[in-house]
mmCIF file of C-alpha atoms in Angstrom:
data_model
loop_
_atom_site.group_PDB
_atom_site.id
_atom_site.type_symbol
_atom_site.label_atom_id
_atom_site.label_comp_id
_atom_site.label_asym_id
_atom_site.label_seq_id
_atom_site.Cartn_x
_atom_site.Cartn_y
_atom_site.Cartn_z
ATOM 1 C CA MET A 1 -40.182 -22.598 66.814
ATOM 2 C CA GLY A 2 -38.463 -25.605 65.225
ATOM 3 C CA GLN A 3 -34.498 -24.703 64.351
ATOM 4 C CA TYR A 4 -33.172 -22.314 61.703
ATOM 5 C CA ASN A 5 -30.018 -22.072 60.740
ATOM 6 C CA ALA A 6 -29.818 -18.052 59.989
ATOM 7 C CA PRO A 7 -27.614 -17.782 56.623
ATOM 8 C CA ASP A 8 -23.510 -17.275 56.836
ATOM 9 C CA ALA A 9 -21.477 -14.456 55.194
ATOM 10 C CA ALA A 10 -21.536 -17.188 52.269
ATOM 11 C CA SER A 11 -25.144 -17.831 52.063
ATOM 12 C CA GLY A 12 -26.462 -14.822 53.297
ATOM 13 C CA SER A 13 -29.171 -12.256 51.701
ATOM 14 C CA GLY A 14 -26.028 -9.330 50.866
ATOM 15 C CA ILE A 15 -27.970 -7.528 52.578
ATOM 16 C CA LYS A 16 -26.124 -7.071 55.731
ATOM 17 C CA VAL A 17 -28.676 -5.528 57.948
ATOM 18 C CA LEU A 18 -31.968 -8.021 57.108
ATOM 19 C CA ASP A 19 -29.241 -10.678 57.530
ATOM 20 C CA ARG A 20 -28.100 -9.727 61.542
ATOM 21 C CA ALA A 21 -31.570 -9.266 61.889
ATOM 22 C CA VAL A 22 -32.624 -12.347 61.282
ATOM 23 C CA LEU A 23 -29.940 -13.865 62.970
ATOM 24 C CA ILE A 24 -30.847 -11.987 66.041
ATOM 25 C CA LEU A 25 -35.055 -13.151 65.258
ATOM 26 C CA THR A 26 -33.711 -16.890 65.568
ATOM 27 C CA THR A 27 -31.192 -17.048 67.991
ATOM 28 C CA ILE A 28 -33.854 -15.586 70.523
ATOM 29 C CA ALA A 29 -36.780 -18.138 69.067
ATOM 30 C CA ASP A 30 -33.968 -20.551 70.649
ATOM 31 C CA GLN A 31 -34.421 -19.425 73.595
ATOM 32 C CA PRO A 32 -35.297 -15.691 75.208
ATOM 33 C CA ARG A 33 -31.191 -13.725 75.874
ATOM 34 C CA SER A 34 -29.883 -11.040 77.916
ATOM 35 C CA LEU A 35 -27.431 -8.103 75.927
ATOM 36 C CA ALA A 36 -24.815 -9.702 76.303
ATOM 37 C CA GLU A 37 -25.980 -13.653 75.560
ATOM 38 C CA LEU A 38 -27.658 -12.174 72.157
ATOM 39 C CA CYS A 39 -23.400 -11.185 71.480
ATOM 40 C CA GLN A 40 -22.431 -14.676 72.679
ATOM 41 C CA ALA A 41 -24.828 -15.910 70.381
ATOM 42 C CA THR A 42 -24.398 -14.254 67.199
ATOM 43 C CA LYS A 43 -21.147 -12.563 67.392
ATOM 44 C CA LEU A 44 -22.271 -9.179 67.244
ATOM 45 C CA PRO A 45 -21.064 -6.118 67.838
ATOM 46 C CA ARG A 46 -22.942 -5.095 71.302
ATOM 47 C CA ALA A 47 -24.284 -1.751 70.075
ATOM 48 C CA THR A 48 -25.462 -3.454 66.736
ATOM 49 C CA ALA A 49 -26.592 -6.013 68.913
ATOM 50 C CA HIS A 50 -28.853 -3.346 71.062
ATOM 51 C CA ARG A 51 -29.807 -1.432 68.318
ATOM 52 C CA LEU A 52 -31.511 -3.929 65.677
ATOM 53 C CA ALA A 53 -33.373 -5.783 69.044
ATOM 54 C CA THR A 54 -34.729 -2.686 70.053
ATOM 55 C CA ALA A 55 -35.610 -1.728 66.153
ATOM 56 C CA LEU A 56 -37.313 -5.707 66.107
ATOM 57 C CA GLU A 57 -39.073 -4.527 70.076
ATOM 58 C CA THR A 58 -40.834 -1.547 68.541
ATOM 59 C CA HIS A 59 -42.200 -3.316 65.999
ATOM 60 C CA ARG A 60 -43.224 -5.875 68.242
ATOM 61 C CA MET A 61 -40.802 -8.649 66.059
ATOM 62 C CA LEU A 62 -39.688 -9.360 69.817
ATOM 63 C CA SER A 63 -40.389 -8.234 74.235
ATOM 64 C CA ARG A 64 -39.229 -8.444 76.598
ATOM 65 C CA THR A 65 -39.422 -10.915 79.552
ATOM 66 C CA ALA A 66 -39.868 -9.533 83.144
ATOM 67 C CA ASP A 67 -36.025 -10.063 84.038
ATOM 68 C CA GLY A 68 -35.142 -8.068 80.434
ATOM 69 C CA ARG A 69 -34.587 -10.558 78.225
ATOM 70 C CA TRP A 70 -35.512 -10.353 74.501
ATOM 71 C CA SER A 71 -37.966 -13.239 73.519
ATOM 72 C CA ILE A 72 -40.143 -13.557 70.520
ATOM 73 C CA GLY A 73 -42.996 -10.706 69.856
ATOM 74 C CA SER A 74 -46.613 -11.167 69.370
ATOM 75 C CA ALA A 75 -46.398 -9.587 65.711
ATOM 76 C CA LEU A 76 -44.382 -13.126 64.536
ATOM 77 C CA THR A 77 -46.911 -14.644 66.698
ATOM 78 C CA SER A 78 -49.809 -13.365 64.608
ATOM 79 C CA LEU A 79 -48.012 -13.117 61.392
ATOM 80 C CA GLY A 80 -47.467 -17.377 62.349
ATOM 81 C CA SER A 81 -50.877 -17.605 62.906
ATOM 82 C CA GLY A 82 -52.692 -15.911 60.682
ATOM 83 C CA SER A 83 -54.534 -13.851 63.649
ATOM 84 C CA SER A 84 -54.906 -10.334 64.548
ATOM 85 C CA ASP A 85 -52.726 -9.563 68.245
ATOM 86 C CA THR A 86 -53.983 -12.002 71.082
ATOM 87 C CA LEU A 87 -54.056 -9.408 73.036
ATOM 88 C CA ILE A 88 -55.505 -6.240 71.485
ATOM 89 C CA ASP A 89 -58.311 -9.129 70.851
ATOM 90 C CA ALA A 90 -58.486 -9.724 74.142
ATOM 91 C CA ALA A 91 -58.476 -6.561 75.394
ATOM 92 C CA THR A 92 -60.593 -5.231 73.320
ATOM 93 C CA PRO A 93 -64.634 -5.803 75.123
ATOM 94 C CA ILE A 94 -62.593 -5.055 78.471
ATOM 95 C CA MET A 95 -61.399 -1.865 77.080
ATOM 96 C CA ASN A 96 -65.193 -0.505 75.896
ATOM 97 C CA ALA A 97 -66.008 -2.068 79.093
ATOM 98 C CA LEU A 98 -64.425 0.071 81.421
ATOM 99 C CA MET A 99 -64.360 3.220 79.238
ATOM 100 C CA GLN A 100 -68.734 2.919 78.759
ATOM 101 C CA ARG A 101 -68.045 2.536 83.198
ATOM 102 C CA THR A 102 -66.028 5.490 83.438
ATOM 103 C CA GLY A 103 -67.156 7.202 81.175
ATOM 104 C CA GLU A 104 -63.226 8.544 80.598
ATOM 105 C CA SER A 105 -60.560 7.474 77.901
ATOM 106 C CA VAL A 106 -59.215 3.505 77.774
ATOM 107 C CA GLN A 107 -56.028 2.831 76.986
ATOM 108 C CA LEU A 108 -52.944 0.157 76.582
ATOM 109 C CA TYR A 109 -49.986 0.116 76.870
ATOM 110 C CA ARG A 110 -46.343 -2.487 76.142
ATOM 111 C CA LEU A 111 -43.074 -1.718 76.872
ATOM 112 C CA THR A 112 -40.557 -0.619 74.352
ATOM 113 C CA GLY A 113 -37.340 -0.199 74.973
ATOM 114 C CA THR A 114 -37.090 2.619 77.398
ATOM 115 C CA SER A 115 -40.802 4.119 76.209
ATOM 116 C CA ARG A 116 -43.929 2.936 76.461
ATOM 117 C CA THR A 117 -46.269 2.314 73.615
ATOM 118 C CA CYS A 118 -50.154 3.041 73.201
ATOM 119 C CA ILE A 119 -51.649 -0.393 70.923
ATOM 120 C CA ALA A 120 -55.043 0.122 71.551
ATOM 121 C CA SER A 121 -56.895 2.731 73.072
ATOM 122 C CA LYS A 122 -61.038 3.591 73.332
ATOM 123 C CA GLU A 123 -62.514 7.230 73.988
ATOM 124 C CA PRO A 124 -66.395 8.028 74.831
ATOM 125 C CA PRO A 125 -68.307 9.666 72.875
ATOM 126 C CA SER A 126 -68.333 12.731 73.471
ATOM 127 C CA GLY A 127 -67.267 15.309 76.552
ATOM 128 C CA LEU A 128 -64.414 15.798 77.162
ATOM 129 C CA GLN A 129 -61.368 13.406 77.291
ATOM 130 C CA ASN A 130 -58.022 12.555 76.328
ATOM 131 C CA THR A 131 -56.896 11.315 73.122
ATOM 132 C CA VAL A 132 -53.795 8.808 72.684
ATOM 133 C CA PRO A 133 -53.266 7.940 69.354
ATOM 134 C CA VAL A 134 -52.401 4.574 68.546
ATOM 135 C CA GLY A 135 -48.761 3.925 67.836
ATOM 136 C CA SER A 136 -48.081 6.622 69.959
ATOM 137 C CA ARG A 137 -44.860 5.767 72.131
ATOM 138 C CA MET A 138 -44.004 8.499 75.743
ATOM 139 C CA PRO A 139 -41.419 8.467 77.873
ATOM 140 C CA LEU A 140 -41.040 5.924 81.317
ATOM 141 C CA THR A 141 -40.513 8.829 84.159
ATOM 142 C CA ALA A 142 -43.582 10.446 84.198
ATOM 143 C CA GLY A 143 -46.961 9.073 84.095
ATOM 144 C CA SER A 144 -48.847 6.217 86.145
ATOM 145 C CA SER A 145 -48.640 3.890 83.573
ATOM 146 C CA ALA A 146 -44.769 4.601 83.645
ATOM 147 C CA HIS A 147 -44.849 3.822 87.599
ATOM 148 C CA VAL A 148 -46.600 0.350 86.979
ATOM 149 C CA PHE A 149 -43.946 -0.798 84.321
ATOM 150 C CA MET A 150 -41.606 0.235 86.644
ATOM 151 C CA ALA A 151 -42.863 -1.244 89.110
ATOM 152 C CA TYR A 152 -42.463 -4.384 87.339
ATOM 153 C CA ALA A 153 -39.075 -3.592 85.712
ATOM 154 C CA PRO A 154 -35.895 -5.205 85.950
ATOM 155 C CA PRO A 155 -33.827 -3.399 88.104
ATOM 156 C CA THR A 156 -31.184 -2.386 85.633
ATOM 157 C CA LEU A 157 -33.819 -0.399 83.008
ATOM 158 C CA ARG A 158 -35.035 0.711 86.401
ATOM 159 C CA ASP A 159 -32.452 2.835 88.050
ATOM 160 C CA SER A 160 -31.392 3.711 84.565
ATOM 161 C CA ILE A 161 -35.184 5.775 84.404
ATOM 162 C CA LEU A 162 -35.275 6.496 88.113
ATOM 163 C CA ALA A 163 -32.869 8.680 87.652
ATOM 164 C CA ASP A 164 -34.540 11.516 85.203
ATOM 165 C CA ALA A 165 -38.455 10.293 86.658
ATOM 166 C CA ALA A 166 -40.748 12.270 87.946
ATOM 167 C CA PHE A 167 -41.374 9.756 90.740
ATOM 168 C CA THR A 168 -39.572 7.633 94.008
ATOM 169 C CA PRO A 169 -38.737 4.223 94.012
ATOM 170 C CA ALA A 170 -41.608 4.495 97.568
ATOM 171 C CA THR A 171 -43.857 5.162 94.016
ATOM 172 C CA LEU A 172 -43.046 2.023 92.897
ATOM 173 C CA GLN A 173 -42.707 0.089 96.010
ATOM 174 C CA ARG A 174 -47.383 1.423 96.985
ATOM 175 C CA VAL A 175 -47.863 0.358 92.830
ATOM 176 C CA ARG A 176 -46.437 -3.065 94.025
ATOM 177 C CA SER A 177 -48.619 -2.849 97.027
ATOM 178 C CA THR A 178 -51.952 -1.573 96.185
ATOM 179 C CA GLY A 179 -52.015 -2.662 92.673
ATOM 180 C CA TYR A 180 -52.251 0.648 90.269
ATOM 181 C CA ALA A 181 -50.658 3.579 90.770
ATOM 182 C CA GLU A 182 -52.183 7.447 89.769
ATOM 183 C CA SER A 183 -51.062 9.882 88.560
ATOM 184 C CA VAL A 184 -51.920 13.734 88.415
ATOM 185 C CA SER A 185 -50.476 16.883 86.171
ATOM 186 C CA GLU A 186 -47.376 14.492 86.674
ATOM 187 C CA ARG A 187 -46.536 13.740 83.070
ATOM 188 C CA GLU A 188 -48.956 16.361 81.507
ATOM 189 C CA PRO A 189 -50.405 19.874 83.262
ATOM 190 C CA GLY A 190 -54.400 18.885 83.238
ATOM 191 C CA LEU A 191 -54.163 15.402 82.481
ATOM 192 C CA ALA A 192 -55.053 12.575 84.956
ATOM 193 C CA SER A 193 -54.676 8.429 85.123
ATOM 194 C CA LEU A 194 -54.986 5.925 86.487
ATOM 195 C CA SER A 195 -52.790 2.493 85.497
ATOM 196 C CA ALA A 196 -53.150 -1.239 86.579
ATOM 197 C CA PRO A 197 -50.789 -4.252 85.144
ATOM 198 C CA VAL A 198 -51.869 -6.647 82.476
ATOM 199 C CA PHE A 199 -49.803 -10.030 83.917
ATOM 200 C CA ASP A 200 -50.273 -13.701 81.872
ATOM 201 C CA HIS A 201 -50.280 -16.740 83.293
ATOM 202 C CA THR A 202 -46.715 -16.617 84.417
ATOM 203 C CA GLY A 203 -47.287 -14.007 86.371
ATOM 204 C CA ASN A 204 -45.385 -11.689 84.213
ATOM 205 C CA ILE A 205 -46.697 -8.359 82.747
ATOM 206 C CA VAL A 206 -47.694 -8.199 79.413
ATOM 207 C CA ALA A 207 -49.447 -4.569 79.522
ATOM 208 C CA VAL A 208 -50.589 -1.645 81.058
ATOM 209 C CA LEU A 209 -54.668 -0.874 80.982
ATOM 210 C CA SER A 210 -54.647 2.607 81.717
ATOM 211 C CA ILE A 211 -57.605 5.014 82.153
ATOM 212 C CA SER A 212 -57.512 9.128 81.472
ATOM 213 C CA GLY A 213 -59.115 12.376 81.561
ATOM 214 C CA PRO A 214 -59.144 15.870 82.748
ATOM 215 C CA ALA A 215 -57.373 16.128 85.773
ATOM 216 C CA GLU A 216 -60.497 18.381 86.943
ATOM 217 C CA ARG A 217 -62.854 15.305 86.599
ATOM 218 C CA LEU A 218 -60.640 12.645 88.372
ATOM 219 C CA ARG A 219 -58.542 14.684 91.070
ATOM 220 C CA PRO A 220 -57.235 14.707 93.917
ATOM 221 C CA HIS A 221 -57.556 10.474 93.823
ATOM 222 C CA PRO A 222 -58.445 9.321 90.902
ATOM 223 C CA GLY A 223 -57.346 5.806 92.131
ATOM 224 C CA ALA A 224 -60.659 6.917 95.070
ATOM 225 C CA ARG A 225 -62.887 6.507 92.173
ATOM 226 C CA TRP A 226 -61.746 3.615 89.921
ATOM 227 C CA ALA A 227 -59.285 1.664 91.094
ATOM 228 C CA THR A 228 -61.683 -1.082 91.425
ATOM 229 C CA GLU A 229 -63.173 -1.109 88.149
ATOM 230 C CA LEU A 230 -59.619 -0.671 86.316
ATOM 231 C CA ILE A 231 -57.970 -3.653 88.790
ATOM 232 C CA ASP A 232 -60.860 -5.740 87.594
ATOM 233 C CA ALA A 233 -60.414 -5.063 83.829
ATOM 234 C CA ALA A 234 -57.158 -5.656 84.120
ATOM 235 C CA LYS A 235 -57.912 -9.333 85.990
ATOM 236 C CA ASN A 236 -60.107 -10.644 83.773
ATOM 237 C CA LEU A 237 -57.694 -9.363 80.358
ATOM 238 C CA GLY A 238 -55.198 -11.369 82.420
ATOM 239 C CA ALA A 239 -57.270 -13.878 82.814
ATOM 240 C CA ALA A 240 -58.454 -13.903 78.721
ATOM 241 C CA LEU A 241 -55.010 -14.322 77.853
#
């Protein structure tokens, strides 16, 4: 991105929250920033900077790097290029194939602050299924996709979530060792799921790909049924990016 000078008080729009949001975006466009770095660069109060940056992250105008810094998100990239979301475009045929192979629901999640948001979902045409509407935000304290996000999260975020989580540090170590996570009736009774990380070419986690369905179909170990297929699909998606 080219250099951009944010408006000062004299030349701003007069809409304080908008001017501050633009200041945050242009500051982060220069280079990824932690909250402390963002506050130092913008001179904004810590609470204000955190609130606005988190809101911008929810709308995918900002995203998080592997070390927890904010960087420019896919929504701005898509707007600038006149294209749709590259991640979702790449994921669509892979998710369709995985749904057809397994007969189960397939979801793609992004990390949004202290939650995870479903950004794409594929449902089998018939049979009992687990429906997750696109845009659904879920906590990071339970469920296999939460395990994966926390396994690769910055220590500060991971430690803050583990205090209330339904899983333990040992669970996260297993995720890093096996390359996937599974849960049965952890987030919701009767629901089971299996999740794997999607990494970009730099090795940063950009999303989590999941298979979910009724627990009676996937228990006792969803990974024993579909781990190989899911991990292959997640790797293919990462390569497509």
